[in-house]
Structure formats: structure tokens, C-alpha cells
Short mmCIF file of C-alpha atoms in Angstrom, two decimals:
data_model
loop_
_atom_site.label_atom_id
_atom_site.label_comp_id
_atom_site.label_asym_id
_atom_site.label_seq_id
_atom_site.Cartn_x
_atom_site.Cartn_y
_atom_site.Cartn_z
CA MET A 1 73.74 88.14 116.76
CA LYS A 2 73.65 84.37 116.81
CA LYS A 3 76.77 82.75 118.18
CA SER A 4 76.87 80.34 115.25
CA LEU A 5 77.17 83.21 112.78
CA ILE A 6 79.99 84.77 114.78
CA ILE A 7 81.86 81.47 114.86
CA LEU A 8 81.27 81.06 111.12
CA ALA A 9 82.71 84.51 110.51
CA SER A 10 85.74 83.65 112.61
CA THR A 11 86.32 80.48 110.60
CA LEU A 12 85.96 82.31 107.30
CA LEU A 13 88.36 85.03 108.34
CA ILE A 14 90.97 82.64 109.71
CA ASN A 15 90.90 80.13 106.88
CA GLY A 16 90.29 82.57 104.03
CA CYS A 17 87.53 80.42 102.52
CA GLN A 18 84.18 81.75 101.35
CA SER A 19 81.15 80.02 99.86
CA GLU A 20 80.99 82.34 96.85
CA HIS A 21 83.79 84.07 94.97
CA TRP A 22 84.20 87.80 95.53
CA GLY A 23 86.81 90.40 94.65
CA TYR A 24 87.63 94.07 94.44
CA SER A 25 86.73 94.90 90.83
CA GLY A 26 84.02 94.41 88.24
CA ASP A 27 80.92 92.39 89.05
CA GLU A 28 82.60 90.97 92.17
CA SER A 29 83.58 94.36 93.61
CA PRO A 30 82.48 95.57 97.07
CA LYS A 31 79.36 97.33 95.79
CA HIS A 32 78.10 93.96 94.54
CA TRP A 33 79.06 91.79 97.52
CA GLY A 34 75.59 91.88 99.03
CA ASP A 35 74.13 90.38 95.84
CA LEU A 36 76.68 87.59 95.32
CA HIS A 37 75.30 85.21 97.95
CA LYS A 38 72.49 85.23 100.52
CA ASN A 39 75.10 84.86 103.28
CA TYR A 40 76.64 88.17 102.17
CA SER A 41 73.46 90.25 102.59
CA LEU A 42 74.91 92.28 105.47
CA CYS A 43 77.49 93.69 103.06
CA SER A 44 74.69 95.86 101.65
CA SER A 45 72.07 95.94 104.43
CA GLY A 46 74.22 96.15 107.57
CA LYS A 47 74.21 99.31 109.68
CA ASN A 48 77.48 98.70 111.55
CA GLN A 49 79.84 97.99 108.69
CA SER A 50 83.62 98.45 108.44
CA PRO A 51 85.84 100.16 107.47
CA ILE A 52 84.94 103.70 108.55
CA ASN A 53 86.43 107.15 108.68
CA LEU A 54 87.21 107.58 112.38
CA THR A 55 86.01 111.10 113.12
CA ASN A 56 83.95 113.05 115.69
CA LEU A 57 85.96 111.20 118.32
CA ILE A 58 84.53 110.92 121.83
CA GLU A 59 86.86 111.24 124.80
CA SER A 60 86.60 108.17 127.01
CA ASP A 61 88.56 106.43 129.74
CA LEU A 62 89.56 103.40 127.67
CA ALA A 63 91.30 100.54 129.43
CA ALA A 64 94.78 99.66 128.21
CA ILE A 65 95.09 96.66 125.91
CA GLU A 66 97.34 93.98 127.39
CA PHE A 67 99.33 92.36 124.58
CA ASN A 68 100.54 88.84 125.32
CA TYR A 69 102.24 87.81 122.09
CA GLY A 70 104.55 85.03 123.24
CA THR A 71 104.33 82.75 120.20
CA LEU A 72 105.30 83.33 116.56
CA VAL A 73 103.96 83.16 113.02
CA SER A 74 103.53 79.54 111.91
CA ASP A 75 103.00 80.02 108.18
CA ILE A 76 102.12 82.62 105.57
CA VAL A 77 99.53 82.23 102.81
CA ASN A 78 98.43 84.15 99.71
CA ASN A 79 94.67 83.61 99.57
CA GLY A 80 94.17 85.80 96.50
CA HIS A 81 92.68 88.64 98.53
CA THR A 82 95.58 89.37 100.87
CA VAL A 83 98.73 87.92 102.39
CA GLN A 84 97.86 86.33 105.71
CA ALA A 85 100.25 85.23 108.46
CA ASN A 86 98.73 82.48 110.61
CA TYR A 87 99.75 82.54 114.24
CA ALA A 88 100.76 79.73 116.55
CA ALA A 89 98.44 79.17 119.52
CA GLY A 90 99.29 80.79 122.82
CA SER A 91 99.18 84.54 122.09
CA SER A 92 96.37 86.89 123.07
CA ILE A 93 95.18 90.33 124.05
CA THR A 94 93.27 91.13 127.22
CA LEU A 95 90.86 94.06 127.45
CA ASN A 96 88.84 94.82 130.56
CA GLY A 97 89.67 91.34 131.84
CA HIS A 98 88.41 89.63 128.67
CA SER A 99 90.84 87.57 126.61
CA PHE A 100 90.98 87.17 122.82
CA ASP A 101 93.42 84.74 121.16
CA LEU A 102 95.48 85.97 118.20
CA LYS A 103 94.60 83.85 115.15
CA GLN A 104 96.20 85.64 112.21
CA PHE A 105 97.14 88.99 110.76
CA HIS A 106 96.91 90.26 107.20
CA PHE A 107 97.36 93.43 105.17
CA HIS A 108 95.43 95.91 103.04
CA THR A 109 96.75 98.55 100.68
CA PRO A 110 95.77 101.31 100.76
CA SER A 111 94.34 101.38 104.28
CA GLU A 112 90.70 100.47 104.76
CA ASN A 113 89.98 102.66 107.78
CA HIS A 114 90.72 106.38 107.63
CA ILE A 115 91.55 108.57 110.64
CA ASN A 116 90.05 112.06 110.47
CA GLY A 117 89.85 111.71 106.70
CA LYS A 118 93.42 110.49 106.25
CA SER A 119 94.16 107.33 104.27
CA TYR A 120 97.40 105.42 104.85
CA PRO A 121 99.40 103.43 102.27
CA MET A 122 98.97 100.17 104.21
CA GLU A 123 97.02 98.76 107.14
CA ALA A 124 97.48 95.54 109.12
CA HIS A 125 94.60 93.71 110.80
CA LEU A 126 95.51 91.47 113.74
CA VAL A 127 92.51 89.18 114.15
CA HIS A 128 91.59 87.75 117.55
CA ALA A 129 88.76 85.53 118.77
CA ASP A 130 87.52 84.67 122.25
CA LYS A 131 86.29 81.23 123.31
CA ALA A 132 82.76 82.04 122.08
CA GLY A 133 84.01 83.08 118.64
CA ASN A 134 83.55 86.83 119.15
CA LEU A 135 86.11 88.79 117.15
CA ALA A 136 88.41 91.67 118.05
CA VAL A 137 90.62 93.27 115.39
CA VAL A 138 93.65 95.40 116.23
CA ALA A 139 94.34 97.68 113.26
CA VAL A 140 97.76 99.23 112.65
CA MET A 141 98.38 102.00 110.12
CA PHE A 142 101.64 102.19 108.17
CA GLU A 143 103.29 105.37 106.91
CA GLN A 144 105.84 105.26 104.11
CA GLY A 145 109.34 105.77 105.47
CA ASP A 146 112.02 103.46 106.83
CA ALA A 147 111.82 99.72 106.18
CA ASN A 148 109.94 97.65 108.72
CA SER A 149 112.08 94.82 110.13
CA ALA A 150 109.17 92.49 110.94
CA MET A 151 107.73 92.93 107.46
CA ALA A 152 111.16 92.34 105.94
CA ASP A 153 111.24 88.91 107.58
CA LEU A 154 107.70 88.16 106.37
CA TRP A 155 108.36 89.28 102.81
CA LYS A 156 111.44 87.04 102.53
CA GLN A 157 109.02 84.16 102.07
CA ILE A 158 105.97 85.97 100.72
CA PRO A 159 103.81 83.57 98.63
CA LYS A 160 103.71 85.04 95.14
CA LYS A 161 100.77 83.07 93.76
CA ALA A 162 97.21 82.80 95.04
CA GLY A 163 96.85 79.55 96.97
CA ASP A 164 100.53 79.31 97.87
CA LYS A 165 101.39 78.69 101.51
CA HIS A 166 104.86 78.75 103.07
CA SER A 167 106.06 77.63 106.46
CA LEU A 168 107.98 80.50 107.99
CA SER A 169 111.57 79.85 109.03
CA SER A 170 112.20 83.47 110.08
CA LYS A 171 111.00 84.21 113.60
CA VAL A 172 108.28 86.86 113.35
CA ASN A 173 106.45 88.11 116.43
CA ALA A 174 103.35 90.21 115.83
CA SER A 175 104.37 92.58 118.63
CA ASN A 176 107.02 93.96 116.26
CA LEU A 177 104.25 95.30 114.02
CA LEU A 178 102.78 97.41 116.81
CA PRO A 179 103.64 101.04 117.57
CA GLU A 180 105.49 101.74 120.80
CA ASN A 181 102.58 103.82 122.09
CA LYS A 182 99.53 101.54 122.30
CA ASP A 183 96.84 104.25 122.61
CA TYR A 184 93.85 103.36 120.44
CA TYR A 185 90.42 104.21 119.07
CA ARG A 186 87.51 101.84 119.66
CA PHE A 187 84.30 101.21 117.73
CA ASN A 188 81.92 98.39 116.89
CA GLY A 189 81.97 97.21 113.29
CA SER A 190 82.13 94.24 110.97
CA LEU A 191 84.41 92.10 108.88
CA THR A 192 85.66 94.14 105.93
CA THR A 193 85.23 91.16 103.59
CA PRO A 194 82.26 88.88 102.91
CA PRO A 195 80.17 87.82 104.79
CA CYS A 196 80.63 91.28 106.41
CA THR A 197 79.51 89.86 109.78
CA GLU A 198 78.81 92.52 112.39
CA GLY A 199 79.61 92.42 116.09
CA VAL A 200 83.37 92.85 115.58
CA LEU A 201 85.27 94.92 118.15
CA TRP A 202 87.69 97.28 116.38
CA LEU A 203 90.76 98.61 118.19
CA VAL A 204 92.64 101.01 115.92
CA MET A 205 96.10 102.11 117.01
CA LYS A 206 96.41 105.91 117.13
CA ASN A 207 100.09 105.84 116.17
CA SER A 208 101.37 104.58 112.85
CA VAL A 209 104.38 102.39 112.06
CA SER A 210 106.94 102.92 109.30
CA VAL A 211 107.15 100.79 106.16
CA SER A 212 109.30 101.35 103.08
CA LYS A 213 108.04 102.11 99.59
CA GLN A 214 109.64 98.89 98.38
CA GLN A 215 107.82 96.84 101.03
CA ILE A 216 104.50 98.33 99.99
CA GLU A 217 105.27 97.64 96.33
CA THR A 218 106.26 94.03 97.12
CA PHE A 219 102.81 93.43 98.58
CA SER A 220 101.03 95.25 95.74
CA ASN A 221 102.95 93.27 93.11
CA VAL A 222 101.90 90.00 94.73
CA ILE A 223 98.21 90.87 95.18
CA HIS A 224 98.04 92.74 91.82
CA HIS A 225 95.25 95.10 92.92
CA ALA A 226 94.12 97.40 95.71
CA ASN A 227 92.42 95.31 98.38
CA ASN A 228 90.60 97.90 100.46
CA ARG A 229 86.84 97.99 100.92
CA PRO A 230 85.45 101.54 100.55
CA ILE A 231 84.54 103.57 103.64
CA GLN A 232 81.15 102.66 105.13
CA ALA A 233 78.62 104.89 106.89
CA ILE A 234 79.23 105.37 110.62
CA ASN A 235 75.49 105.88 111.27
CA ALA A 236 74.89 106.32 115.01
CA ARG A 237 78.05 104.55 116.19
CA PRO A 238 80.32 106.31 118.67
CA VAL A 239 84.07 106.22 118.07
CA LEU A 240 85.87 106.35 121.40
CA GLN A 241 89.39 107.52 122.14
#
């Protein structure tokens, strides 16, 4: 994949701007994404698309992810497709000696990825990029249960209208969204939104985190629709654990 396309995908994902409008229903729904713009062709023709149902898992000696989240959320934006928390520079993950900087995290309800056929009420995507623009996404599944303290701080200033952006006064560290046990699944995939760029490293946490029914409903009431792309074909991709 050309580096320029990877960098373009990173910019699109971080800034939430696309060259052609898309959505989750009607003529702009996921099944039409590939026809909306020539830059979105991978949404229909790609062979390594996300999300997937993580199944037929292959045992592997995966290296631990080193989480270095020392900075905090800078602002939170409603881009019409999700609520996205932009992250101050200086936080990263390291995997096999390779570093990816945390750029932003955002949410989907219900979950986009499934694990052994199970869908979750909410999923967070923590989006990272290395110096070349290659992307790594840490995905966290949420189960309905007790309220999540980090999400409570985020939702205090949740932007209720598309296009709204708020500076965050509450101190929110992305590490508080992660499960205590950092075991994960790994596969190669794509962005789950146009332009559906492939070459994205997916790191899906095995263990879920609790979120309350009210917190899920707060997000749903702001976005006004489900914002999950349907499951895509795994094809020949291995899913490692």
C-alpha cells in the first residue's frame, strides 16, 4: 500500500473529514459506501476489511502491548458519525519495539467487531499512528453493568450536536478505558469507515469493560442511530491470540 494513502487515511480518521458524505442508513449506508466516491472503492472491493467476527483463533506467542498513556484528552467532538476524543501529544503504545502515537479514540454502538459470534453494546477504538502514518487500533469491548468512571467524565461535556467541539476540563486518561488484563487478539484489517483503507493493525482486548445502560443511552441519544459497520468477510486472514 502506498504510504501516501496510509497517511491520508490517518488524517481522515483523526480529523473526521471525508471528501464525500456517507452514513449508516439509506443510500449512504455501508453497502453503498464503495459507490459513493472513487476513493471509497475498497469499501466494496477490499479483501482485508474490518470489522470482523473474531473466530477460529490461532494460538500464538504475542508480545505484550506497552501502554504509555501519560497525557490526557484535549477536546471532544461530535462529527456526526461518532463522538471522538482527541488526545494530547505524548502518549503511545509500543509493540515488538515499534511505537505508535495515540491520536484519538471514539465509540461505536453496538460493537463493530464480534468475538466468537458475540456482539457487545459498545466498542471503543483507540487510534494510533506511527511516524510513517501506519495505523494501529486498540479495540475495547463494553458490557452493560456498572457505570464507567472515565466515560462519566467524558459524557459530562459530550457535544450534543454534529459539528460541536468542546475543550475538556475533566482530566480523562485513555488508560482508564482499558481492561486490567491487557491480553488481546491481533489481525490485519482496515478502517471501518470510508475510505476503508487497508493495512490497519487491529489489537482487540480479550477482556471487556463495564459501562452503564444510561451511559450507552447517552451516546445513542446524541448520535441518533447505530453507528456500526456490518461484519466483513475474514477471507484468508489469521486471527491470532
